[in-house]
Amino acid sequence: MKAAELTMKMQQTLVRDKSLPEGFGKMILDETDRLLSGFFEYGKGDLTLRLIPTGRGWAVEILLDAVRVKNLKLL
Amino acid sequence: MARTIVVASGKGGVGKTTLTANLGRTLAARGRKVTLIDADIGLNNLDVALDMEDRVVYDILDVAEGRISAAEALVQDKDFPELKLLPSVKCGVSDKIKAARFAAITALLNMGVDYLIIDAPAGVESGFHRAVCAAKEAIIVTTPHLSAVKDADRTARLLSTYDVRSVGLVVNRVRYDLVDRGEAVPPEKIAQLMRLRLLGALPESDLIGINALCGERGESARAYACLADVIEGRSDRIYSPPDSRGIFSFFRRRTY
């Protein structure tokens, strides 16, 4: 078997679809910052980010004091 | 404060113990104070790899049960006095040493040494948990075989749930002749696929296959020296044998 075939096989074996894509953390922070800046005041409530697998990608649910404020559909 | 590094793999037989022994010796040969801990309880071989098995008097269970201090249980290497080993237990008493106790022993040995290298057992069960809990850095060892890479990848993912700051990859038993002929995946590509930093690549060696220790000269000794340089932060160079350094080999490896 050639190295290219072995590489392909290795790539297929290391299934990555269940893992978060690279840059995902930064994207969440950027999107959350964009969404919350202006109305969320530090220390005035509990901010929760819930990561939800959607099957094809991921969504982030933003909760403020356990109340859903916004759903971000990322990737 | 020592750097506490765990050597793990997931799959057995990829060279964790051999790497721990040789890396420890390479660092000790440079004057670093190194303590190796055999965390493979029940199936320990680090003392055998280091040719210390005849001198083992006490083991980690004696330390865990308070019969002796951790420093007293250490066995000193004959060639490199700066290299010491905390041996493991031969019989299966794995449950008697809890992760917290193991971490406490590690913390005791942390004083006055430069490196504390823990040889983790194969698998990702309680023995792995015990070894990883005590470490701040991890070296994942794999061979270029698909099954080993897959297990190493799972181990790397599991490590992300622990308090381990940095995880690096070492590809062991690389057949550079096959890599150069385009019949094996280069270590750089394996690291890229696993999204891990490549710390080193170690060539397949008959000498290590027989003796476990790489000696002071030869291809394996040079590869371990490169690995030690990377771990110490002195260089980023990954070992490649002289035949693989040519311009044609470089482009051939780049194309995969």
XYZ file of N, CA, C and O in Angstrom, chain B residues 27-169:
572
model
N 18.634 12.501 29.131
C 18.611 13.732 29.933
C 19.624 13.652 31.081
O 20.312 14.636 31.377
N 19.720 12.481 31.695
C 20.670 12.312 32.802
C 22.110 12.427 32.309
O 22.970 12.950 33.032
N 22.361 11.971 31.078
C 23.715 12.082 30.511
C 24.113 13.543 30.319
O 25.302 13.858 30.243
N 23.124 14.419 30.238
C 23.401 15.861 30.110
C 23.496 16.544 31.473
O 23.521 17.772 31.554
N 23.423 15.752 32.504
C 23.566 16.312 33.848
C 22.251 16.717 34.492
O 22.243 17.301 35.579
N 21.129 16.404 33.833
C 19.831 16.742 34.438
C 19.490 15.694 35.508
O 19.804 14.516 35.337
N 18.830 16.161 36.540
C 18.407 15.225 37.585
C 17.047 14.664 37.178
O 16.076 15.422 37.047
N 17.013 13.373 36.954
C 15.805 12.742 36.411
C 15.340 11.619 37.337
O 16.144 10.787 37.755
N 14.061 11.621 37.634
C 13.464 10.493 38.358
C 12.384 9.880 37.489
O 11.517 10.594 36.980
N 12.475 8.586 37.308
C 11.475 7.865 36.518
C 10.542 7.130 37.484
O 11.008 6.550 38.463
N 9.267 7.163 37.182
C 8.295 6.440 38.012
C 7.588 5.422 37.145
O 7.019 5.779 36.103
N 7.655 4.183 37.563
C 6.959 3.126 36.827
C 5.530 3.043 37.354
O 5.297 2.570 38.460
N 4.595 3.532 36.546
C 3.188 3.524 36.971
C 2.430 2.325 36.406
O 1.218 2.238 36.548
N 3.155 1.447 35.767
C 2.531 0.248 35.194
C 2.502 -0.834 36.275
O 3.368 -1.709 36.322
N 1.525 -0.739 37.135
C 1.493 -1.630 38.304
C 0.997 -3.023 37.918
O -0.049 -3.173 37.319
N 1.805 -4.000 38.263
C 1.470 -5.385 37.929
C 2.201 -5.882 36.695
O 2.610 -7.025 36.620
N 2.386 -5.020 35.708
C 3.080 -5.428 34.473
C 4.265 -4.488 34.220
O 4.484 -4.019 33.120
N 4.988 -4.212 35.303
C 6.072 -3.235 35.199
C 7.312 -3.813 34.518
O 7.664 -4.964 34.724
N 7.964 -3.000 33.732
C 9.164 -3.449 33.027
C 10.253 -2.398 32.976
O 11.294 -2.638 32.396
N 9.989 -1.248 33.562
C 10.963 -0.161 33.455
C 12.284 -0.532 34.138
O 13.359 -0.192 33.640
N 12.193 -1.252 35.255
C 13.419 -1.702 35.930
C 14.206 -2.673 35.054
O 15.429 -2.645 35.026
N 13.489 -3.491 34.299
C 14.148 -4.444 33.401
C 14.808 -3.682 32.247
O 15.964 -3.948 31.890
N 14.082 -2.714 31.682
C 14.625 -1.933 30.566
C 15.890 -1.184 30.985
O 16.824 -1.042 30.190
N 15.917 -0.738 32.226
C 17.075 0.023 32.716
C 18.135 -0.884 33.344
O 19.127 -0.378 33.874
N 17.914 -2.178 33.301
C 18.835 -3.159 33.883
C 19.031 -2.917 35.384
O 20.142 -2.942 35.897
N 17.943 -2.642 36.049
C 18.008 -2.364 37.498
C 17.252 -3.412 38.310
O 17.180 -3.292 39.535
N 16.686 -4.398 37.663
C 15.754 -5.277 38.377
C 16.403 -6.034 39.536
O 15.740 -6.338 40.521
N 17.701 -6.293 39.423
C 18.372 -7.022 40.509
C 18.594 -6.156 41.741
O 18.904 -6.671 42.810
N 18.470 -4.846 41.563
C 18.768 -3.954 42.682
C 17.517 -3.366 43.329
O 17.617 -2.518 44.205
N 16.368 -3.812 42.857
C 15.114 -3.292 43.423
C 14.863 -3.948 44.781
O 14.813 -5.170 44.891
N 14.745 -3.128 45.815
C 14.464 -3.643 47.162
C 13.048 -3.255 47.569
O 12.260 -4.092 47.971
N 12.753 -1.978 47.442
C 11.420 -1.482 47.791
C 10.706 -1.031 46.522
O 11.347 -0.788 45.495
N 9.412 -0.913 46.601
C 8.659 -0.464 45.424
C 7.619 0.576 45.830
O 7.531 0.959 47.008
N 6.824 0.979 44.865
C 5.868 2.078 45.091
C 4.810 1.705 46.133
O 4.317 2.577 46.853
N 4.500 0.427 46.253
C 3.509 0.007 47.255
C 4.049 0.218 48.672
O 3.303 0.625 49.571
N 5.339 -0.044 48.857
C 5.960 0.204 50.167
C 5.863 1.685 50.527
O 5.652 2.028 51.690
N 6.028 2.540 49.529
C 5.931 3.993 49.759
C 4.478 4.365 50.043
O 4.183 5.095 50.992
N 3.562 3.817 49.220
C 2.139 4.162 49.368
C 1.598 3.732 50.727
O 0.736 4.394 51.298
N 2.120 2.615 51.257
C 1.620 2.125 52.548
C 2.443 2.633 53.732
O 2.281 2.164 54.861
N 3.367 3.546 53.447
C 4.096 4.232 54.513
C 5.205 3.427 55.169
O 5.683 3.773 56.231
N 5.637 2.313 54.559
C 6.700 1.507 55.166
C 8.074 2.140 54.982
O 9.007 1.861 55.701
N 8.156 3.006 53.964
C 9.447 3.608 53.636
C 9.187 4.951 52.947
O 8.112 5.152 52.375
N 10.167 5.849 53.015
C 9.963 7.144 52.337
C 10.203 6.981 50.833
O 10.899 6.049 50.402
N 9.655 7.918 50.070
C 9.787 7.834 48.603
C 11.253 7.893 48.180
O 11.690 7.155 47.289
N 12.022 8.735 48.860
C 13.442 8.883 48.503
C 14.218 7.592 48.760
O 15.133 7.248 48.010
N 13.839 6.879 49.831
C 14.556 5.638 50.161
C 14.258 4.504 49.187
O 15.052 3.576 49.035
N 13.112 4.590 48.534
C 12.729 3.517 47.604
C 13.392 3.669 46.235
O 13.352 2.750 45.422
N 14.003 4.808 45.981
C 14.575 5.056 44.657
C 15.803 4.187 44.402
O 16.618 3.968 45.289
N 15.915 3.734 43.172
C 17.081 2.950 42.754
C 17.901 3.820 41.810
O 17.362 4.387 40.857
N 19.191 3.909 42.088
C 20.063 4.767 41.285
C 20.639 3.977 40.108
O 21.002 2.804 40.254
N 20.751 4.661 38.969
C 21.326 4.021 37.786
C 22.847 3.873 37.961
O 23.490 4.733 38.552
N 23.379 2.784 37.407
C 24.828 2.533 37.565
C 25.656 3.496 36.711
O 26.701 3.969 37.124
N 25.162 3.784 35.500
C 25.938 4.624 34.576
C 25.742 6.116 34.854
O 26.679 6.902 34.707
N 24.507 6.488 35.183
C 24.200 7.897 35.383
C 23.621 8.103 36.787
O 22.449 7.817 37.028
N 24.443 8.572 37.723
C 23.956 8.717 39.112
C 22.781 9.685 39.251
O 22.042 9.618 40.232
N 22.622 10.586 38.265
C 21.507 11.551 38.334
C 20.167 10.912 37.965
O 19.126 11.544 38.092
N 20.215 9.692 37.470
C 18.991 8.994 37.050
C 18.541 8.024 38.130
O 19.317 7.174 38.572
N 17.290 8.181 38.569
C 16.756 7.300 39.614
C 15.402 6.743 39.192
O 14.701 7.376 38.396
N 15.084 5.615 39.758
C 13.818 4.950 39.409
C 13.029 4.613 40.658
O 13.576 4.071 41.619
N 11.740 4.927 40.608
C 10.835 4.425 41.639
C 10.128 3.215 41.026
O 9.272 3.359 40.152
N 10.535 2.015 41.453
C 9.988 0.820 40.794
C 8.526 0.569 41.155
O 8.038 1.042 42.175
N 7.908 -0.215 40.320
C 6.514 -0.575 40.549
C 6.432 -1.959 41.185
O 7.449 -2.596 41.446
N 5.219 -2.401 41.388
C 4.983 -3.679 42.071
C 4.803 -4.776 41.035
O 4.187 -4.555 39.996
N 5.327 -5.933 41.331
C 5.193 -7.048 40.387
C 3.797 -7.683 40.442
O 3.222 -8.034 39.440
N 3.275 -7.840 41.665
C 1.977 -8.508 41.763
C 0.841 -7.497 41.542
O 1.040 -6.297 41.677
N -0.321 -8.009 41.199
C -1.440 -7.128 40.863
C -2.136 -6.534 42.069
O -3.110 -7.090 42.591
N -1.627 -5.443 42.564
C -2.262 -4.779 43.709
C -2.619 -3.353 43.310
O -2.540 -2.447 44.113
N -2.988 -3.210 42.068
C -3.220 -1.902 41.491
C -4.206 -1.059 42.304
O -4.020 0.143 42.472
N -5.249 -1.728 42.841
C -6.297 -0.989 43.546
C -5.814 -0.365 44.852
O -6.456 0.528 45.394
N -4.706 -0.872 45.385
C -4.220 -0.365 46.674
C -3.595 1.016 46.552
O -3.395 1.691 47.543
N -3.237 1.411 45.324
C -2.628 2.733 45.156
C -3.619 3.619 44.399
O -3.808 3.477 43.196
N -4.246 4.492 45.127
C -5.240 5.387 44.526
C -4.539 6.550 43.822
O -3.375 6.858 44.117
N -5.281 7.214 42.951
C -4.707 8.313 42.170
C -4.179 9.435 43.068
O -3.107 9.996 42.821
N -4.925 9.742 44.125
C -4.515 10.824 45.019
C -3.212 10.473 45.736
O -2.321 11.313 45.894
N -3.090 9.194 46.136
C -1.871 8.744 46.818
C -0.682 8.787 45.847
O 0.416 9.202 46.201
N -0.949 8.383 44.629
C 0.101 8.389 43.604
C 0.565 9.830 43.335
O 1.764 10.100 43.236
N -0.414 10.737 43.270
C -0.073 12.151 43.035
C 0.733 12.712 44.206
O 1.657 13.513 44.009
N 0.407 12.265 45.418
C 1.140 12.728 46.602
C 2.586 12.234 46.566
O 3.518 12.976 46.891
N 2.773 10.987 46.155
C 4.138 10.431 46.048
C 4.924 11.216 44.988
O 6.087 11.563 45.170
N 4.259 11.508 43.887
C 4.889 12.280 42.808
C 5.310 13.653 43.316
O 6.405 14.121 43.008
N 4.432 14.266 44.105
C 4.739 15.600 44.636
C 5.956 15.550 45.562
O 6.777 16.472 45.573
N 6.089 14.451 46.315
C 7.250 14.299 47.207
C 8.548 14.187 46.417
O 9.579 14.715 46.812
N 8.461 13.487 45.295
C 9.666 13.269 44.483
C 10.008 14.464 43.602
O 11.066 14.507 42.978
N 9.086 15.402 43.556
C 9.214 16.573 42.691
C 10.350 17.511 43.116
O 10.886 18.254 42.304
N 10.686 17.444 44.377
C 11.681 18.384 44.920
C 13.106 18.000 44.504
O 13.489 16.842 44.600
N 13.828 18.981 44.067
C 15.262 18.773 43.812
C 15.609 18.016 42.551
O 16.745 17.600 42.376
N 14.631 17.788 41.698
C 14.948 17.146 40.408
C 14.486 18.049 39.259
O 13.682 18.962 39.453
N 15.014 17.774 38.071
C 14.627 18.576 36.900
C 13.447 17.947 36.163
O 12.584 18.643 35.635
N 13.464 16.634 36.080
C 12.407 15.936 35.333
C 11.887 14.752 36.134
O 12.663 13.989 36.709
N 10.579 14.631 36.109
C 9.915 13.479 36.702
C 9.129 12.845 35.549
O 8.204 13.463 35.019
N 9.544 11.679 35.130
C 8.902 11.066 33.963
C 8.144 9.823 34.412
O 8.722 8.916 35.028
N 6.852 9.805 34.113
C 5.978 8.711 34.569
C 5.668 7.802 33.386
O 5.169 8.257 32.354
N 5.965 6.535 33.542
C 5.656 5.547 32.507
C 4.249 5.012 32.772
O 4.044 4.233 33.699
N 3.293 5.445 31.967
C 1.895 5.046 32.179
C 1.646 3.651 31.616
O 2.324 3.233 30.678
N 0.669 2.945 32.172
C 0.341 1.636 31.597
C -0.455 1.789 30.304
O -0.982 2.861 30.004
N -0.550 0.707 29.547
C -1.385 0.721 28.342
C -2.850 0.802 28.761
O -3.203 0.469 29.886
N -3.672 1.237 27.845
C -5.104 1.331 28.140
C -5.463 2.687 28.703
O -4.586 3.540 28.937
N -6.762 2.881 28.888
C -7.229 4.174 29.398
C -8.121 3.963 30.625
O -9.131 4.609 30.798
N -7.709 3.015 31.466
C -8.519 2.718 32.645
C -7.889 3.315 33.906
O -7.228 4.334 33.828
N -8.087 2.648 35.045
C -7.677 3.272 36.317
C -6.169 3.551 36.382
O -5.749 4.561 36.946
N -5.362 2.659 35.820
C -3.909 2.859 35.850
C -3.497 4.094 35.065
O -2.631 4.866 35.491
N -4.139 4.303 33.951
C -3.893 5.491 33.120
C -4.302 6.740 33.892
O -3.567 7.726 33.952
N -5.483 6.660 34.496
C -6.010 7.791 35.269
C -5.036 8.177 36.384
O -4.719 9.342 36.572
N -4.535 7.163 37.071
C -3.594 7.386 38.180
C -2.328 8.091 37.684
O -1.855 9.046 38.290
N -1.820 7.621 36.567
C -0.564 8.194 36.036
C -0.764 9.617 35.530
O 0.074 10.489 35.755
N -1.874 9.847 34.861
C -2.104 11.153 34.217
C -2.452 12.235 35.246
O -2.077 13.394 35.082
N -3.153 11.828 36.319
C -3.557 12.788 37.354
C -2.358 13.516 37.950
O -2.484 14.651 38.400
N -1.218 12.836 37.954
C -0.049 13.412 38.630
C 0.796 14.277 37.702
O 1.737 14.923 38.152
N 0.479 14.309 36.413
C 1.365 14.964 35.441
C 0.826 16.298 34.947
O -0.380 16.555 34.992
N 1.745 17.134 34.491
C 1.371 18.419 33.902
C 1.633 18.446 32.396
O 1.150 19.326 31.691
N 2.452 17.538 31.930
C 2.752 17.452 30.499
C 2.618 15.991 30.081
O 2.775 15.101 30.916
N 2.356 15.787 28.806
C 2.196 14.410 28.331
C 2.915 14.200 27.008
O 2.930 15.085 26.145
N 3.511 13.041 26.900
C 4.071 12.606 25.617
C 3.240 11.404 25.184
O 3.138 10.414 25.924
N 2.650 11.502 24.016
C 1.903 10.368 23.489
C 2.806 9.640 22.508
O 3.381 10.258 21.600
N 2.936 8.352 22.713
C 3.797 7.544 21.851
C 2.923 6.716 20.924
O 1.931 6.135 21.353
N 3.304 6.693 19.675
C 2.620 5.808 18.732
C 3.638 5.247 17.755
O 4.748 5.751 17.647
N 3.252 4.187 17.094
C 4.034 3.706 15.954
C 3.264 4.147 14.700
O 2.123 4.596 14.810
N 3.847 4.023 13.526
C 3.103 4.479 12.337
C 1.914 3.593 11.952
O 1.241 3.861 10.978
N 1.662 2.525 12.711
C 0.561 1.624 12.371
C -0.785 2.264 12.688
O -0.922 2.965 13.689
N -1.735 1.939 11.851
C -3.055 2.557 11.950
C -3.705 2.339 13.319
O -4.252 3.268 13.913
N -3.625 1.100 13.829
C -4.274 0.797 15.111
C -3.632 1.600 16.247
O -4.328 2.091 17.136
N -2.318 1.743 16.187
C -1.618 2.502 17.234
C -1.981 3.981 17.147
O -2.190 4.637 18.175
N -2.074 4.500 15.921
C -2.419 5.916 15.727
C -3.833 6.183 16.242
O -4.092 7.182 16.909
N -4.719 5.254 15.952
C -6.114 5.412 16.387
C -6.200 5.446 17.921
O -6.874 6.310 18.492
N -5.513 4.522 18.566
C -5.528 4.488 20.036
C -4.861 5.718 20.630
O -5.316 6.254 21.643
N -3.784 6.149 19.995
C -3.082 7.355 20.482
C -3.983 8.579 20.358
O -3.975 9.454 21.220
N -4.749 8.623 19.284
C -5.667 9.746 19.079
C -6.740 9.774 20.165
O -7.069 10.829 20.702
N -7.262 8.587 20.491
C -8.261 8.506 21.574
C -7.646 8.949 22.902
O -8.283 9.634 23.696
N -6.411 8.545 23.125
C -5.722 8.922 24.363
C -5.541 10.436 24.419
O -5.736 11.056 25.467
N -5.174 11.026 23.282
C -4.978 12.482 23.234
C -6.270 13.211 23.564
O -6.274 14.215 24.278
N -7.371 12.686 23.055
C -8.668 13.311 23.344
C -9.008 13.206 24.823
O -9.529 14.131 25.421
N -8.704 12.026 25.378
C -8.982 11.796 26.795
C -8.133 12.718 27.672
O -8.593 13.227 28.689
N -6.914 12.950 27.242
C -6.005 13.804 28.014
C -6.529 15.233 28.133
O -6.205 15.934 29.083
N -7.319 15.641 27.150
C -7.823 17.020 27.182
C -8.777 17.241 28.354
O -9.081 18.376 28.704
N -9.260 16.159 28.975
C -10.149 16.308 30.126
C -9.363 16.383 31.445
O -9.949 16.551 32.500
N -8.060 16.191 31.363
C -7.231 16.256 32.571
C -6.499 17.592 32.629
O -6.488 18.347 31.660
N -5.847 17.816 33.754
C -5.105 19.066 33.948
C -3.692 18.930 33.344
O -2.694 19.114 34.025
N -3.645 18.582 32.099
C -2.353 18.423 31.416
C -2.197 19.607 30.469
O -3.009 19.813 29.575
N -1.133 20.378 30.692
C -0.969 21.631 29.951
C -0.568 21.419 28.503
O -1.072 22.071 27.606
N 0.378 20.543 28.279
C 0.829 20.364 26.889
C 0.946 18.887 26.546
O 1.340 18.064 27.371
N 0.542 18.590 25.341
C 0.568 17.214 24.863
C 1.365 17.182 23.564
O 1.095 17.953 22.642
N 2.353 16.344 23.511
C 3.167 16.210 22.300
C 3.191 14.770 21.828
O 2.856 13.855 22.585
N 3.566 14.590 20.584
C 3.548 13.258 19.987
C 4.965 12.803 19.659
O 5.782 13.583 19.151
